[in-house]
Every structure is written in structure tokens, then in C-alpha cells.
Coordinates of C-alpha atoms and ligand atoms in Angstrom, one line a residue:
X1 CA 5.5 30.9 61.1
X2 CA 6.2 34.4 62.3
X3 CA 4.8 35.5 65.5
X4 CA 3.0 38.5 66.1
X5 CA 5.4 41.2 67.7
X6 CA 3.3 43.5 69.9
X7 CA 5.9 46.2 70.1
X8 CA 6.0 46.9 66.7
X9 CA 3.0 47.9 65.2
X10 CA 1.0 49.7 68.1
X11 CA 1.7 52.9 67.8
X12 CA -1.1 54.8 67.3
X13 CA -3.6 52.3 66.9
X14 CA -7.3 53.8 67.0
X15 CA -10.5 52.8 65.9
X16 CA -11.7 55.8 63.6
X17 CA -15.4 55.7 64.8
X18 CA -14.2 56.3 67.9
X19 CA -13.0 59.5 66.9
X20 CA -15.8 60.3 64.4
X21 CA -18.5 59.0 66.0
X22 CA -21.7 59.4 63.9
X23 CA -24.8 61.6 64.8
X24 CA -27.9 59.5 66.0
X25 CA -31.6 61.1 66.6
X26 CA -32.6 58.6 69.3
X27 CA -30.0 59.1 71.8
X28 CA -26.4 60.6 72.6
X29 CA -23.2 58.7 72.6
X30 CA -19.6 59.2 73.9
X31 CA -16.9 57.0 73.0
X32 CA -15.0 55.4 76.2
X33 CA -11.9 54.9 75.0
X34 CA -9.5 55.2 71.7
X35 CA -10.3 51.5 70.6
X36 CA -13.9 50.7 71.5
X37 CA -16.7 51.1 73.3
X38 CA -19.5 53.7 74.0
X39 CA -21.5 55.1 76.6
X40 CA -25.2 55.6 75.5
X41 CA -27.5 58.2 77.1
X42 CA -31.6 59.1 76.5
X43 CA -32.3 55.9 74.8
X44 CA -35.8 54.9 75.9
X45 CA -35.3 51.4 75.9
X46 CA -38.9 51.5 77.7
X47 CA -40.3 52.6 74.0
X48 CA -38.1 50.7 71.8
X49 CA -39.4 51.2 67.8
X50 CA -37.8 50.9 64.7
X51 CA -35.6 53.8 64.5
X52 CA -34.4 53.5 67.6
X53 CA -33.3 49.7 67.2
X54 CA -31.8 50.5 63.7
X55 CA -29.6 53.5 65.6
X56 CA -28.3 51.0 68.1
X57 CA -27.9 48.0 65.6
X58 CA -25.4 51.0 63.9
X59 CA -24.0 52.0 66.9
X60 CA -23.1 49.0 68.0
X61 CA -21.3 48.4 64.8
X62 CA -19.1 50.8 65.0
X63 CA -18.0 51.1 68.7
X64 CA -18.8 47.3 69.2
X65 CA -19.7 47.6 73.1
X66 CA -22.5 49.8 74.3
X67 CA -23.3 50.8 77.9
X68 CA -26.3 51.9 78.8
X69 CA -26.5 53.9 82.5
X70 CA -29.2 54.2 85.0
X71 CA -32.0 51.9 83.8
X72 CA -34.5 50.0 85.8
X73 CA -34.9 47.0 82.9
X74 CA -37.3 44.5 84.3
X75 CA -36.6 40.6 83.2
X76 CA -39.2 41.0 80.3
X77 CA -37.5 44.3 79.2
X78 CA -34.4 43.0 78.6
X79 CA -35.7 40.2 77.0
X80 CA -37.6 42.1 74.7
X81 CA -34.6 44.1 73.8
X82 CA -32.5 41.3 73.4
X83 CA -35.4 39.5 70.7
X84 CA -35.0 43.0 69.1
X85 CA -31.3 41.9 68.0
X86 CA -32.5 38.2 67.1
X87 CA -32.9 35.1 67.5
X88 CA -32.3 34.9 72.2
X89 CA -31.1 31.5 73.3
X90 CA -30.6 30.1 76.5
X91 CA -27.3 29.4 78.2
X92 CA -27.2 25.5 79.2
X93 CA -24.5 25.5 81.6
X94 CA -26.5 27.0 84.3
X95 CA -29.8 27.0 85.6
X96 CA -32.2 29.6 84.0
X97 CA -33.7 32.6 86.2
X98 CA -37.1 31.4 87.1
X99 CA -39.7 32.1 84.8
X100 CA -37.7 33.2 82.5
X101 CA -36.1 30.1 80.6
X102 CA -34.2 33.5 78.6
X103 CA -32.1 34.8 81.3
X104 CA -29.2 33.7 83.2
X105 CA -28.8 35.3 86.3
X106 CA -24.6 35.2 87.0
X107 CA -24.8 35.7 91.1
X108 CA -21.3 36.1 92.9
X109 CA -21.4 35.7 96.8
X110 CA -18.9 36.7 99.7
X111 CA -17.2 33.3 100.0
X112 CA -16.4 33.1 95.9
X113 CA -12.8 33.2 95.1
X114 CA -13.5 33.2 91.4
X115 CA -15.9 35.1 89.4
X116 CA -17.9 34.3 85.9
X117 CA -15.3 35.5 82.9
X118 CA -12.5 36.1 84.5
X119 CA -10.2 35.4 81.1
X120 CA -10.0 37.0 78.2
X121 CA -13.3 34.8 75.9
X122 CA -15.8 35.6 73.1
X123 CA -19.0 34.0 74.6
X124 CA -19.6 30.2 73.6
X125 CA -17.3 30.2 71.2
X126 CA -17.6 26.7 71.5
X127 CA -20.7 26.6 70.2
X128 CA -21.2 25.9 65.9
X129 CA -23.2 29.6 65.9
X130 CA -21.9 31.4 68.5
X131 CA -23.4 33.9 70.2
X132 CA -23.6 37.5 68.2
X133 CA -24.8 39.6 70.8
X134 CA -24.3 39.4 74.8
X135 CA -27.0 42.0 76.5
X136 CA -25.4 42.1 80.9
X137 CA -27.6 43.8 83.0
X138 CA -26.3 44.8 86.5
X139 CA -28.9 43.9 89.2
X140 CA -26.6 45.0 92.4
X141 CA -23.0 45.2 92.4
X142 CA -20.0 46.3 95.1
X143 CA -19.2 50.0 95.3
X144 CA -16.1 49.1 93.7
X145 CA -14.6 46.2 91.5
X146 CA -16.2 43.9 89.2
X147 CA -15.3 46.1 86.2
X148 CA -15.2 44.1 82.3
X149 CA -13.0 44.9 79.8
X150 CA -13.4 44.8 76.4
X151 CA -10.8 44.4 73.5
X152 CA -11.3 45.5 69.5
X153 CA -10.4 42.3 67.8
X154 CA -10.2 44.6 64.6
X155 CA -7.6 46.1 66.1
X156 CA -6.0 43.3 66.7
X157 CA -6.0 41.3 63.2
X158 CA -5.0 44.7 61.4
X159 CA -1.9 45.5 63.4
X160 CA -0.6 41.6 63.0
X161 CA 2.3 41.8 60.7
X162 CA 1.2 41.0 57.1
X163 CA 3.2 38.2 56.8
X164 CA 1.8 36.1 59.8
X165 CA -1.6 37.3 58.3
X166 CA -0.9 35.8 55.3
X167 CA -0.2 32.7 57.1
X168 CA -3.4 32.7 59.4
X169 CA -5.8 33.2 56.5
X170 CA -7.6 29.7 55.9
X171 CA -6.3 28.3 59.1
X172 CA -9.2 27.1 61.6
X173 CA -9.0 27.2 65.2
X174 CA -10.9 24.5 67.4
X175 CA -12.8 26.0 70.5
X176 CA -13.0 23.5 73.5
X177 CA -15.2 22.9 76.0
X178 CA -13.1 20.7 77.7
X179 CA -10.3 23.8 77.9
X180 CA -13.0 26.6 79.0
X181 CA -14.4 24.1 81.8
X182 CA -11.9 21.8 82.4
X183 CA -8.7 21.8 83.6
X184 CA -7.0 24.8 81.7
X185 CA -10.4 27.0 82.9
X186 CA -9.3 29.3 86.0
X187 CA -12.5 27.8 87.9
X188 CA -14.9 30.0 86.3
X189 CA -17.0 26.8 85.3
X190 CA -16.8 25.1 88.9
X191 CA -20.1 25.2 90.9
X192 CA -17.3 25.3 93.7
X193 CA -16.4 28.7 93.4
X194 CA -19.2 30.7 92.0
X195 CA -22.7 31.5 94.1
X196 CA -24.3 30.7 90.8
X197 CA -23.6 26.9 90.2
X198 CA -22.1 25.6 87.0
X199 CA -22.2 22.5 85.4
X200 CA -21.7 21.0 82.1
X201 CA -24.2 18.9 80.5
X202 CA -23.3 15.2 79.1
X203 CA -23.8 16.3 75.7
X204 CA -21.4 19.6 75.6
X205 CA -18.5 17.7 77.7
X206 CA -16.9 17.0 74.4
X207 CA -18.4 19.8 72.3
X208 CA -15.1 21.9 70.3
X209 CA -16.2 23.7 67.1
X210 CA -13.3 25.1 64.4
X211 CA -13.8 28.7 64.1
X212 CA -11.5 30.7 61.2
X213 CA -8.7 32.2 63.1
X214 CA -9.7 35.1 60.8
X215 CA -13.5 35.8 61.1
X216 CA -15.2 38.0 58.9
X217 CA -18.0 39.8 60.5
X218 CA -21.1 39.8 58.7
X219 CA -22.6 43.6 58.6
X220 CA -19.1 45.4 58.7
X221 CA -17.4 43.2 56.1
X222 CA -14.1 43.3 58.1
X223 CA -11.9 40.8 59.3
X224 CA -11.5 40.4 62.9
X225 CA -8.9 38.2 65.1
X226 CA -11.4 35.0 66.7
X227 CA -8.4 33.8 69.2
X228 CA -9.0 33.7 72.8
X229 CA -7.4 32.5 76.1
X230 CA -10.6 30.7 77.4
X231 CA -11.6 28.6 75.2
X232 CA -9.5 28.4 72.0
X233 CA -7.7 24.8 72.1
X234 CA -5.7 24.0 69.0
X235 CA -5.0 25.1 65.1
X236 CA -6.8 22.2 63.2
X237 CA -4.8 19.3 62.0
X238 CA -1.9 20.6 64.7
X239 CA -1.8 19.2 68.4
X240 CA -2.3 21.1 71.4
X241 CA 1.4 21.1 72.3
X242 CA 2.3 22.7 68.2
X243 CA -0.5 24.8 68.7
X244 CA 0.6 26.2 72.1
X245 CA 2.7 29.0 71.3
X246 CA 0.8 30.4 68.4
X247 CA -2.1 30.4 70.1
X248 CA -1.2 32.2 73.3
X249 CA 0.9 34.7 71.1
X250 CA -2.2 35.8 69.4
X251 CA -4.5 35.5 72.4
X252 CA -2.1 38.1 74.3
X253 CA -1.8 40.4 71.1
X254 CA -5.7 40.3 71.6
X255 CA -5.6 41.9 74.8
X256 CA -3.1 44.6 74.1
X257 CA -4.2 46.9 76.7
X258 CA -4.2 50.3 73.4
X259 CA -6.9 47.9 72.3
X260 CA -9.4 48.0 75.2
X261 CA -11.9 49.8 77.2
X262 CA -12.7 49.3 80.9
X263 CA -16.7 49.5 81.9
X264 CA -17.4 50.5 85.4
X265 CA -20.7 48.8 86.6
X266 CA -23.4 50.2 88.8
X267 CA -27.5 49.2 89.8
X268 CA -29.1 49.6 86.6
X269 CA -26.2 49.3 83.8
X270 CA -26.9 47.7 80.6
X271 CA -23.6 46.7 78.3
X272 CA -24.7 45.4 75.2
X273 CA -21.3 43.7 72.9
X274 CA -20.9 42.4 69.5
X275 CA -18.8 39.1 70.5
X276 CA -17.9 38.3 66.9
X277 CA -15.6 41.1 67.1
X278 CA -14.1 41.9 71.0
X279 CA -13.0 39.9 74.2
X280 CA -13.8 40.7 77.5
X281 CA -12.5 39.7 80.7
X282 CA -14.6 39.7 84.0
X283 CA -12.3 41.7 86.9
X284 CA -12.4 39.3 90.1
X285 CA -11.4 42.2 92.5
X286 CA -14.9 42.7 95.0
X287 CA -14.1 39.3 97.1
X288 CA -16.4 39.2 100.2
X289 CA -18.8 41.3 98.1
X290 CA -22.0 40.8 97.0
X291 CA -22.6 41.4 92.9
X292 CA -25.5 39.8 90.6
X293 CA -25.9 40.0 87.1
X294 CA -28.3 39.4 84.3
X295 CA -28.1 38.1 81.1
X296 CA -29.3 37.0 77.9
X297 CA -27.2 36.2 74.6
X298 CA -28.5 36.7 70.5
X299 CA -27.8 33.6 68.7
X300 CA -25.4 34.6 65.7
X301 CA -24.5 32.8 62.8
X302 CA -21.8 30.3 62.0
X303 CA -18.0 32.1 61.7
X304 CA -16.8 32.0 57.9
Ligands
FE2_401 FE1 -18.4 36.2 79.0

């Protein structure tokens, strides 16, 4: 099987709505970087209606990751928001934020050493219907550090070479949750090192779903690379120790930096991603620092 080679397709990747960004009546938007992402201002998220959902349902489409500055989004708010995009499940690794069986609040403390995210993942891609949408909502946060980056996973499915393409269609690739909390995870499951504890249930200790290597997302019709560092385990019907260099090949070539945008956090920011097409990765740079989070996830619908 050939291997994707970073270094030769790269040049001059760009995602064209981020360059042609379309004209929206309900607010104004300004693309963060080349590949993805979007920074959203005068959305009334305090008013949502029809037109204004519809305009961030397109929005998010085409720059796949939308930050939204300066809010003051009470729990209920953002819950309403999120039921807005669907179907809002809870998370059942952690306890829920009381009173609200919605919302997982991610709370890092001064003694943590690691952080929630902190690898390049597609949220619960362990589960059978992973999670579509991923609405974060920044209660308090250090003055700097804790940024997320964000990777088009469009990006990175087009610029593999056609021939390994060609080989990945039809293959599926099992997500683990023994390798996202076990003993490949970088401690971002341990109730040891997070504020916030975290703990697998009996009934998702062996839970591992086979996702297509090559998802196709539903509203776009594109193809976009589902391979990432946190939880992907093996190719189906090939060990862990075939799978091995494959796997972390196309994980990396997901993170291609040209494929990426970096969001800066602060009191009041709301980042809303499509998680059937990016990665993120939480920065664990604010140690001794203070930083809590909110967040609810949109169930989404089985890869095909
Ligand atoms: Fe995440």
C-alpha cells in the first residue's frame, strides 16, 4: 500500500469558502485561516429563529468551525442552541453539570498536568453515531494558553495521492475505547490528572465501532479523511501491529499544520465544529492555571 507523502501534494492547499466566503443577513463572518474556520460576529444567539439557524447550519458547512466572541450564554442557552442543531446527548464518561443532565462541564485546576483533548480526535468516534456537532463554551480561562486547533479533514482526504485513495475506499477503521482511555491515551481519560474526573463505564470499556476510513459527510456530499491519533485502533480484518504504520501515516497527514486553524479562547467564547469533518487538539500550555469549559455535543448519524 502506498503511504501518504505530505511533502508532495501541499502546496497551495486552500479551502475555497475560505476565500469566498458567502454573504449572510444574520451576522458577519471572517475566515481565520486558509483551511478552516470562522469567526462569527452580531449573531443574537439570545433571539435565535429560523433564518438565523439556517445561516449558521450553512456556515458551518462551509468553514466547518465557528467561533462565536463575547457572549454571556447561560447553561439553558447553550442548550437550546445546541437542540437547534439536533438531537443533544449526554457525554457518559463524566459526571453531568448539575441540573443540567445536557452539559459537561471540562474543569482544569492548578495541579493538572494533562488537560481534556490534548491529541489530535473527532469526538466519540467510538461511538456507532458519533457526535455531528460539538458546541464549547468558555466559562473562565488563563490569560494565555489553552488554545484548540482545528484540522480540515477535506483537506486532508483530497491531497492523499490517488493511488493510496484508491486503496482506502471500502476499508473500515475500528475506533477504540480501550486506545482513547487506556493505555495509548496521553492521560486525558484519567480522573488523576484532570480537576474534572473521568471514568469509563462497565459497558463502554470494550466499546470500538468501524468507521469508513473515507466518510462521506451527509449535507456537503464530500469525502472527508475519519483517521485520528486518539482513538483510531486498527484497519478491520488487520492487527494493531499491520495497522500501525498506516494509521499513524494518515493521522499525521491529518494534522498538516496548511490544514489547520488555531482558536484563541476567552470569558464568553462559543466554538461550534462539525466533527464528521475536522480534528482538534486541546493545547496543554496554562499549567498552574485555572480554565473551565462547557459543553454539549449533537448526536449525528452513523458514518457511511
Ligand atoms: Fe474533543
Amino acid at each position: 500500500m502506498v503511504h501518504p507523502r505530505a511533502h508532495d501534494m501541499i502546496a497551495a492547499v486552500r479551502h475555497t469558502p475560505q476565500f469566498q466566503p458567502g454573504r449572510y443577513r444574520c451576522f458577519d463572518l471572517r475566515p481565520l485561516s486558509g483551511a478552516l474556520g470562522a469567526e462569527i460576529t452580531g449573531a443574537a444567539l439570545d433571539r435565535i429563529d429560523e433564518p438565523l439557524m439556517s445561516e449558521i447550519e450553512t456556515a458551518l458547512a462551509d468553514h466547518l468551525v465557528l467561533a462565536f466572541r463575547g457572549l454571556d450564554l447561560s447553561p439553558e442557552a447553550q442548550i437550546a442552541l445546541a437542540r437547534h442543531l439536533g438531537h443533544v446527548i449526554p457525554w457518559p464518561y463524566a459526571k453531568p453539570m448539575a441540573g443540567y443532565p445536557e452539559l459537561t462541564e471540562l474543569v482544569s485546576g492548578p495541579a493538572d498536568i494533562n488537560n481534556f483533548g490534548g491529541s489530535w480526535h473527532t469526538d466519540s468516534s467510538t461511538f456507532g453515531t458519533p457526535p455531528k456537532y460539538t458546541l464549547l463554551y468558555c466559562v473562565t480561562c488563563p490569560p494565555v494558553g489553552g488554545d484548540t486547533s482545528f484540522a480540515n479533514q477535506y483537506l486532508a482526504w483530497d491531497t492523499l495521492p490517488e493511488t493510496l485513495k484508491a486503496e482506502l475506499e471500502g476499508l473500515r477503521l475500528v475506533h477504540s475505547t480501550k486506545r482513547g482511555f487506556g493505555d495509548h491515551s496521553r492521560g486525558t481519560g484519567s480522573s488523576a490528572v484532570t480537576t474534572t474526573p473521568v471514568s469509563v463505564p462497565p459497558q463502554h470499556e470494550k466499546l470500538a465501532s468501524a468507521h469508513p476510513v473515507a466518510r462521506t459527510h451527509p449535507v456537503t456530499g464530500k469525502k472527508a479523511l475519519y483517521v485520528n491519533s486518539g482513538f483510531s485502533s486498527h484497519f478491520e480484518g488487520w492487527s494493531e501491529a499491520e495497522s500501525e504504520p498506516l494509521r499513524d501515516a494518515l493521522a499525521a497527514h491529518g494534522a498538516i499544520p496548511e490544514f489547520t486553524c488555531r482558536v484563541t479562547w476567552g470569558p464568553g467564547t462559543l466554538v461550534i465544529w462539525d466533527n464528521r469533518c475536522t480534528l482538534h487538539y486541546a493545547h496543554n500550555d496554562y499549567r498552574g492555571q485555572n480554565r473551565t469549559m462547557r459543553r454539549a455535543v449533537v448526536e449525528g448519524e452513523r458514518p457511511y
